[in-house]
mmCIF file of C-alpha atoms in Angstrom:
data_model
loop_
_atom_site.group_PDB
_atom_site.id
_atom_site.type_symbol
_atom_site.label_atom_id
_atom_site.label_comp_id
_atom_site.label_asym_id
_atom_site.label_seq_id
_atom_site.Cartn_x
_atom_site.Cartn_y
_atom_site.Cartn_z
ATOM 1 C CA MET A 1 0.047 -0.177 0.155
ATOM 2 C CA THR A 2 1.091 3.645 -0.693
ATOM 3 C CA PHE A 3 1.003 6.907 -0.500
ATOM 4 C CA GLU A 4 -0.938 7.999 -3.170
ATOM 5 C CA GLN A 5 -3.813 4.948 -2.425
ATOM 6 C CA ILE A 6 -3.676 6.744 1.395
ATOM 7 C CA LYS A 7 -4.543 10.411 -0.571
ATOM 8 C CA ASN A 8 -7.062 8.571 -3.126
ATOM 9 C CA ASN A 9 -9.018 6.939 -0.873
ATOM 10 C CA PRO A 10 -12.533 8.406 -0.520
ATOM 11 C CA ALA A 11 -13.161 7.181 2.406
ATOM 12 C CA VAL A 12 -9.925 9.155 4.282
ATOM 13 C CA ARG A 13 -10.670 12.382 1.761
ATOM 14 C CA THR A 14 -14.242 12.733 3.679
ATOM 15 C CA TYR A 15 -12.570 12.399 7.220
ATOM 16 C CA VAL A 16 -9.756 14.735 6.212
ATOM 17 C CA LYS A 17 -12.429 17.095 4.904
ATOM 18 C CA SER A 18 -15.461 17.363 7.301
ATOM 19 C CA ALA A 19 -12.231 17.137 10.347
ATOM 20 C CA ASP A 20 -11.481 20.402 8.336
ATOM 21 C CA GLU A 21 -15.176 21.730 8.478
ATOM 22 C CA SER A 22 -15.678 20.995 12.741
ATOM 23 C CA LEU A 23 -12.209 23.014 12.731
ATOM 24 C CA ALA A 24 -14.016 25.986 10.653
ATOM 25 C CA VAL A 25 -17.259 26.264 12.800
ATOM 26 C CA LEU A 26 -14.838 26.482 16.119
ATOM 27 C CA GLY A 27 -12.795 29.120 14.049
ATOM 28 C CA PHE A 28 -9.569 27.140 13.476
ATOM 29 C CA THR A 29 -6.720 27.669 10.693
ATOM 30 C CA GLU A 30 -7.058 25.457 7.757
ATOM 31 C CA HIS A 31 -6.791 21.897 8.181
ATOM 32 C CA SER A 32 -7.568 19.947 5.413
ATOM 33 C CA PHE A 33 -6.262 18.980 2.517
ATOM 34 C CA ALA A 34 -3.433 22.347 1.784
ATOM 35 C CA HIS A 35 -2.198 21.625 5.398
ATOM 36 C CA VAL A 36 -2.099 17.558 5.189
ATOM 37 C CA THR A 37 -0.272 17.376 2.194
ATOM 38 C CA THR A 38 2.266 19.892 2.774
ATOM 39 C CA VAL A 39 2.545 18.100 6.216
ATOM 40 C CA ALA A 40 3.366 14.510 4.401
ATOM 41 C CA GLU A 41 5.187 15.653 2.163
ATOM 42 C CA LYS A 42 7.783 17.483 4.791
ATOM 43 C CA ALA A 43 7.582 14.339 7.142
ATOM 44 C CA GLY A 44 8.600 12.454 4.322
ATOM 45 C CA TYR A 45 11.494 14.987 2.767
ATOM 46 C CA ILE A 46 13.374 14.984 6.653
ATOM 47 C CA LEU A 47 13.017 11.130 7.001
ATOM 48 C CA ASP A 48 14.663 10.784 3.195
ATOM 49 C CA THR A 49 17.216 14.267 3.972
ATOM 50 C CA MET A 50 18.309 11.921 6.352
ATOM 51 C CA GLY A 51 18.593 8.724 4.770
ATOM 52 C CA TYR A 52 16.510 6.470 5.846
ATOM 53 C CA PRO A 53 15.250 3.695 3.630
ATOM 54 C CA GLU A 54 12.366 3.896 1.194
ATOM 55 C CA ARG A 55 9.765 2.501 2.563
ATOM 56 C CA MET A 56 10.202 4.346 6.387
ATOM 57 C CA VAL A 57 9.793 7.746 4.199
ATOM 58 C CA GLU A 58 6.371 6.292 1.881
ATOM 59 C CA LEU A 59 4.912 6.176 6.185
ATOM 60 C CA ALA A 60 6.067 9.347 7.569
ATOM 61 C CA LYS A 61 3.917 11.074 3.972
ATOM 62 C CA ILE A 62 0.780 8.448 5.032
ATOM 63 C CA ALA A 63 1.175 9.123 8.388
ATOM 64 C CA GLY A 64 1.382 13.417 7.915
ATOM 65 C CA TYR A 65 -2.005 12.866 5.140
ATOM 66 C CA LEU A 66 -3.722 11.931 8.151
ATOM 67 C CA HIS A 67 -2.459 12.988 10.911
ATOM 68 C CA ASP A 68 -5.507 15.520 11.555
ATOM 69 C CA ILE A 69 -8.129 13.056 10.760
ATOM 70 C CA GLY A 70 -9.382 12.912 14.906
ATOM 71 C CA ASN A 71 -10.402 16.749 14.700
ATOM 72 C CA LEU A 72 -13.494 14.759 13.233
ATOM 73 C CA ILE A 73 -13.953 13.456 16.798
ATOM 74 C CA ASN A 74 -13.667 16.432 18.434
ATOM 75 C CA ARG A 75 -10.789 19.065 18.565
ATOM 76 C CA VAL A 76 -9.720 17.706 22.015
ATOM 77 C CA ASP A 77 -7.048 14.714 22.300
ATOM 78 C CA HIS A 78 -7.790 15.062 18.129
ATOM 79 C CA SER A 79 -3.863 12.953 18.578
ATOM 80 C CA GLN A 80 -5.246 9.861 20.347
ATOM 81 C CA SER A 81 -8.982 9.577 18.725
ATOM 82 C CA GLY A 82 -6.867 10.523 15.203
ATOM 83 C CA GLY A 83 -4.768 7.559 15.490
ATOM 84 C CA ILE A 84 -7.485 5.296 16.933
ATOM 85 C CA MET A 85 -8.961 6.506 13.794
ATOM 86 C CA ALA A 86 -6.059 5.867 11.582
ATOM 87 C CA PHE A 87 -5.374 2.587 12.831
ATOM 88 C CA ARG A 88 -9.001 0.849 11.904
ATOM 89 C CA ILE A 89 -8.282 2.340 7.926
ATOM 90 C CA LEU A 90 -4.993 1.199 7.483
ATOM 91 C CA ASP A 91 -5.786 -2.572 8.866
ATOM 92 C CA ARG A 92 -9.194 -2.863 6.585
ATOM 93 C CA MET A 93 -6.423 -1.576 3.696
ATOM 94 C CA GLY A 94 -4.841 -4.886 4.892
ATOM 95 C CA PHE A 95 -1.036 -2.910 6.097
ATOM 96 C CA PRO A 96 0.702 -4.772 7.989
ATOM 97 C CA PRO A 97 1.114 -4.437 12.165
ATOM 98 C CA GLU A 98 4.604 -3.494 12.299
ATOM 99 C CA GLU A 99 3.775 -0.394 10.017
ATOM 100 C CA ILE A 100 0.028 0.189 11.747
ATOM 101 C CA ALA A 101 1.597 0.564 14.745
ATOM 102 C CA LEU A 102 4.691 2.983 13.289
ATOM 103 C CA ILE A 103 2.437 5.407 11.662
ATOM 104 C CA VAL A 104 -0.684 4.888 15.066
ATOM 105 C CA SER A 105 2.546 5.572 16.837
ATOM 106 C CA ALA A 106 3.342 9.204 15.558
ATOM 107 C CA ILE A 107 -0.222 10.299 15.159
ATOM 108 C CA GLY A 108 -1.110 10.030 18.652
ATOM 109 C CA ASN A 109 2.054 11.672 20.020
ATOM 110 C CA HIS A 110 2.186 14.635 17.374
ATOM 111 C CA ASP A 111 0.462 16.703 19.229
ATOM 112 C CA GLU A 112 2.179 18.816 21.846
ATOM 113 C CA GLY A 113 0.858 19.134 25.445
ATOM 114 C CA THR A 114 1.218 14.984 24.851
ATOM 115 C CA GLY A 115 2.914 14.324 22.368
ATOM 116 C CA VAL A 116 6.925 12.658 22.188
ATOM 117 C CA PRO A 117 8.871 12.578 20.120
ATOM 118 C CA VAL A 118 8.835 8.230 20.196
ATOM 119 C CA SER A 119 10.752 7.153 16.716
ATOM 120 C CA PRO A 120 11.872 8.874 14.061
ATOM 121 C CA LEU A 121 8.972 8.659 12.467
ATOM 122 C CA ALA A 122 7.114 10.280 15.217
ATOM 123 C CA ALA A 123 10.008 13.074 15.071
ATOM 124 C CA ALA A 124 9.555 13.897 11.659
ATOM 125 C CA LEU A 125 6.002 14.314 11.932
ATOM 126 C CA ILE A 126 6.190 17.016 14.746
ATOM 127 C CA LEU A 127 8.500 18.928 12.926
ATOM 128 C CA ALA A 128 6.985 19.078 9.863
ATOM 129 C CA ASP A 129 2.772 19.600 11.693
ATOM 130 C CA LYS A 130 4.663 22.294 13.506
ATOM 131 C CA SER A 131 6.352 24.087 10.956
ATOM 132 C CA ASP A 132 3.565 24.645 8.618
ATOM 133 C CA VAL A 133 2.544 28.169 9.530
ATOM 134 C CA ARG A 134 1.782 30.855 7.017
ATOM 135 C CA ARG A 135 -0.557 33.165 5.597
ATOM 136 C CA SER A 136 -2.889 31.029 3.313
ATOM 137 C CA ARG A 137 -4.020 29.106 6.676
ATOM 138 C CA VAL A 138 -5.956 31.943 7.641
ATOM 139 C CA ARG A 139 -9.267 31.887 6.637
ATOM 140 C CA ASN A 140 -11.115 34.833 8.362
ATOM 141 C CA THR A 141 -10.242 37.845 5.358
ATOM 142 C CA GLU A 142 -10.850 41.001 7.914
ATOM 143 C CA LEU A 143 -7.963 41.926 9.420
ATOM 144 C CA THR A 144 -9.996 43.919 11.811
ATOM 145 C CA ASN A 145 -11.224 40.371 13.518
ATOM 146 C CA PHE A 146 -8.349 38.588 13.425
ATOM 147 C CA ASP A 147 -7.168 36.987 16.990
ATOM 148 C CA ILE A 148 -3.838 36.227 17.528
ATOM 149 C CA HIS A 149 -3.970 33.054 16.359
ATOM 150 C CA ASP A 150 -4.890 35.053 12.415
ATOM 151 C CA ARG A 151 -2.340 37.524 13.323
ATOM 152 C CA VAL A 152 0.579 35.230 13.711
ATOM 153 C CA ASN A 153 -0.201 32.742 11.045
ATOM 154 C CA TYR A 154 -1.143 36.128 8.374
ATOM 155 C CA SER A 155 1.734 37.918 9.269
ATOM 156 C CA VAL A 156 4.041 34.701 7.834
ATOM 157 C CA THR A 157 5.003 35.775 4.443
ATOM 158 C CA LYS A 158 7.972 33.193 3.896
ATOM 159 C CA SER A 159 8.376 29.486 6.055
ATOM 160 C CA GLU A 160 11.353 27.072 5.176
ATOM 161 C CA LEU A 161 11.887 24.113 6.404
ATOM 162 C CA LYS A 162 15.094 22.747 5.634
ATOM 163 C CA ILE A 163 18.244 20.336 6.731
ATOM 164 C CA ASN A 164 21.334 21.040 5.864
ATOM 165 C CA GLU A 165 23.621 19.520 4.082
ATOM 166 C CA ALA A 166 26.084 18.352 6.608
ATOM 167 C CA HIS A 167 22.652 16.779 8.315
ATOM 168 C CA THR A 168 23.411 17.762 12.141
ATOM 169 C CA LEU A 169 20.626 21.126 12.086
ATOM 170 C CA ILE A 170 17.291 20.937 10.866
ATOM 171 C CA LYS A 171 16.056 25.769 10.584
ATOM 172 C CA LEU A 172 12.703 26.660 11.013
ATOM 173 C CA LYS A 173 12.996 30.399 8.542
ATOM 174 C CA LEU A 174 10.371 32.822 9.196
ATOM 175 C CA GLN A 175 9.665 35.752 7.430
ATOM 176 C CA ILE A 176 7.109 37.380 9.467
ATOM 177 C CA ASP A 177 5.569 40.762 9.155
ATOM 178 C CA THR A 178 5.427 42.559 11.745
ATOM 179 C CA HIS A 179 2.698 45.660 11.178
ATOM 180 C CA VAL A 180 0.493 41.975 11.061
ATOM 181 C CA GLY A 181 1.768 40.170 14.064
ATOM 182 C CA SER A 182 4.518 40.300 16.166
ATOM 183 C CA VAL A 183 7.718 38.304 17.097
ATOM 184 C CA MET A 184 6.307 37.925 20.540
ATOM 185 C CA GLU A 185 3.091 36.717 19.930
ATOM 186 C CA TYR A 186 4.758 34.173 17.799
ATOM 187 C CA PHE A 187 6.467 32.490 21.086
ATOM 188 C CA GLU A 188 3.040 33.656 23.135
ATOM 189 C CA ILE A 189 1.161 30.491 21.025
ATOM 190 C CA PHE A 190 4.069 28.579 19.840
ATOM 191 C CA MET A 191 6.448 28.368 21.811
ATOM 192 C CA GLU A 192 5.382 24.711 23.468
ATOM 193 C CA ARG A 193 5.443 23.757 19.785
ATOM 194 C CA MET A 194 9.089 24.460 19.221
ATOM 195 C CA ILE A 195 10.250 22.813 22.592
ATOM 196 C CA LEU A 196 9.071 19.557 21.094
ATOM 197 C CA CYS A 197 10.496 20.592 17.797
ATOM 198 C CA ARG A 198 13.850 21.143 19.452
ATOM 199 C CA LYS A 199 13.198 17.092 21.208
ATOM 200 C CA ALA A 200 12.051 16.094 17.538
ATOM 201 C CA ALA A 201 15.479 17.026 15.965
ATOM 202 C CA GLU A 202 17.604 15.334 18.872
ATOM 203 C CA MET A 203 15.922 12.156 18.364
ATOM 204 C CA LEU A 204 16.606 12.505 14.466
ATOM 205 C CA GLY A 205 20.042 13.501 15.529
ATOM 206 C CA LEU A 206 19.525 17.092 14.684
ATOM 207 C CA LYS A 207 19.866 20.359 16.513
ATOM 208 C CA PHE A 208 16.599 22.473 16.004
ATOM 209 C CA LYS A 209 17.350 26.280 14.740
ATOM 210 C CA LEU A 210 14.027 28.574 14.501
ATOM 211 C CA MET A 211 14.943 31.760 12.647
ATOM 212 C CA ILE A 212 12.721 34.892 12.289
ATOM 213 C CA ASN A 213 12.942 37.672 10.360
ATOM 214 C CA GLU A 214 17.334 36.381 9.693
ATOM 215 C CA GLN A 215 17.904 36.788 14.053
ATOM 216 C CA GLN A 216 18.115 32.833 15.390
ATOM 217 C CA LEU A 217 15.108 32.779 17.843
ATOM 218 C CA ILE A 218 16.218 29.604 18.886
#
């Protein structure tokens, strides 16, 4: 079974779409196909760059695509409920238990507060998910009605996650329009996520660096 089969599965697409619709009602930023595809690609990039086997890279992409389906049930503990949903999907599709275990464990550990980078796959998913901050995730079109999450995401005009050539460092580089949101606001809502990213990088044998407007902050 492949990432493309997961991506094109009608049931999976329904769950991703419906989960995002639930979050839209709650006022959250975009968690639909753009987000999960971005996360899948970044998670795959991380493990591929670090020299992991091709199949592990494929599993990272699958975990990335499925990681937020638990929002369909509830935003609270969505990583754990998403892991359970993913287990049923993958089991019915005929994935072997050892692959299901890796994917489900990564999904269940991707969220700050309860998540821990328990494996390289989980670490790649955490880094891929937490680095997806961008203007296009904001649904609100009226700047005067922005909350802090809207301001922080909308302020990011450029975002890049890269591993250096020596494979010793992973850098999240952001360009922020400080007329929309401040660096302090970014840390106010994302500090816990950045700490989790640092732990995830360590699992992969990397150091984590955060750059905002060419200034190193972590």
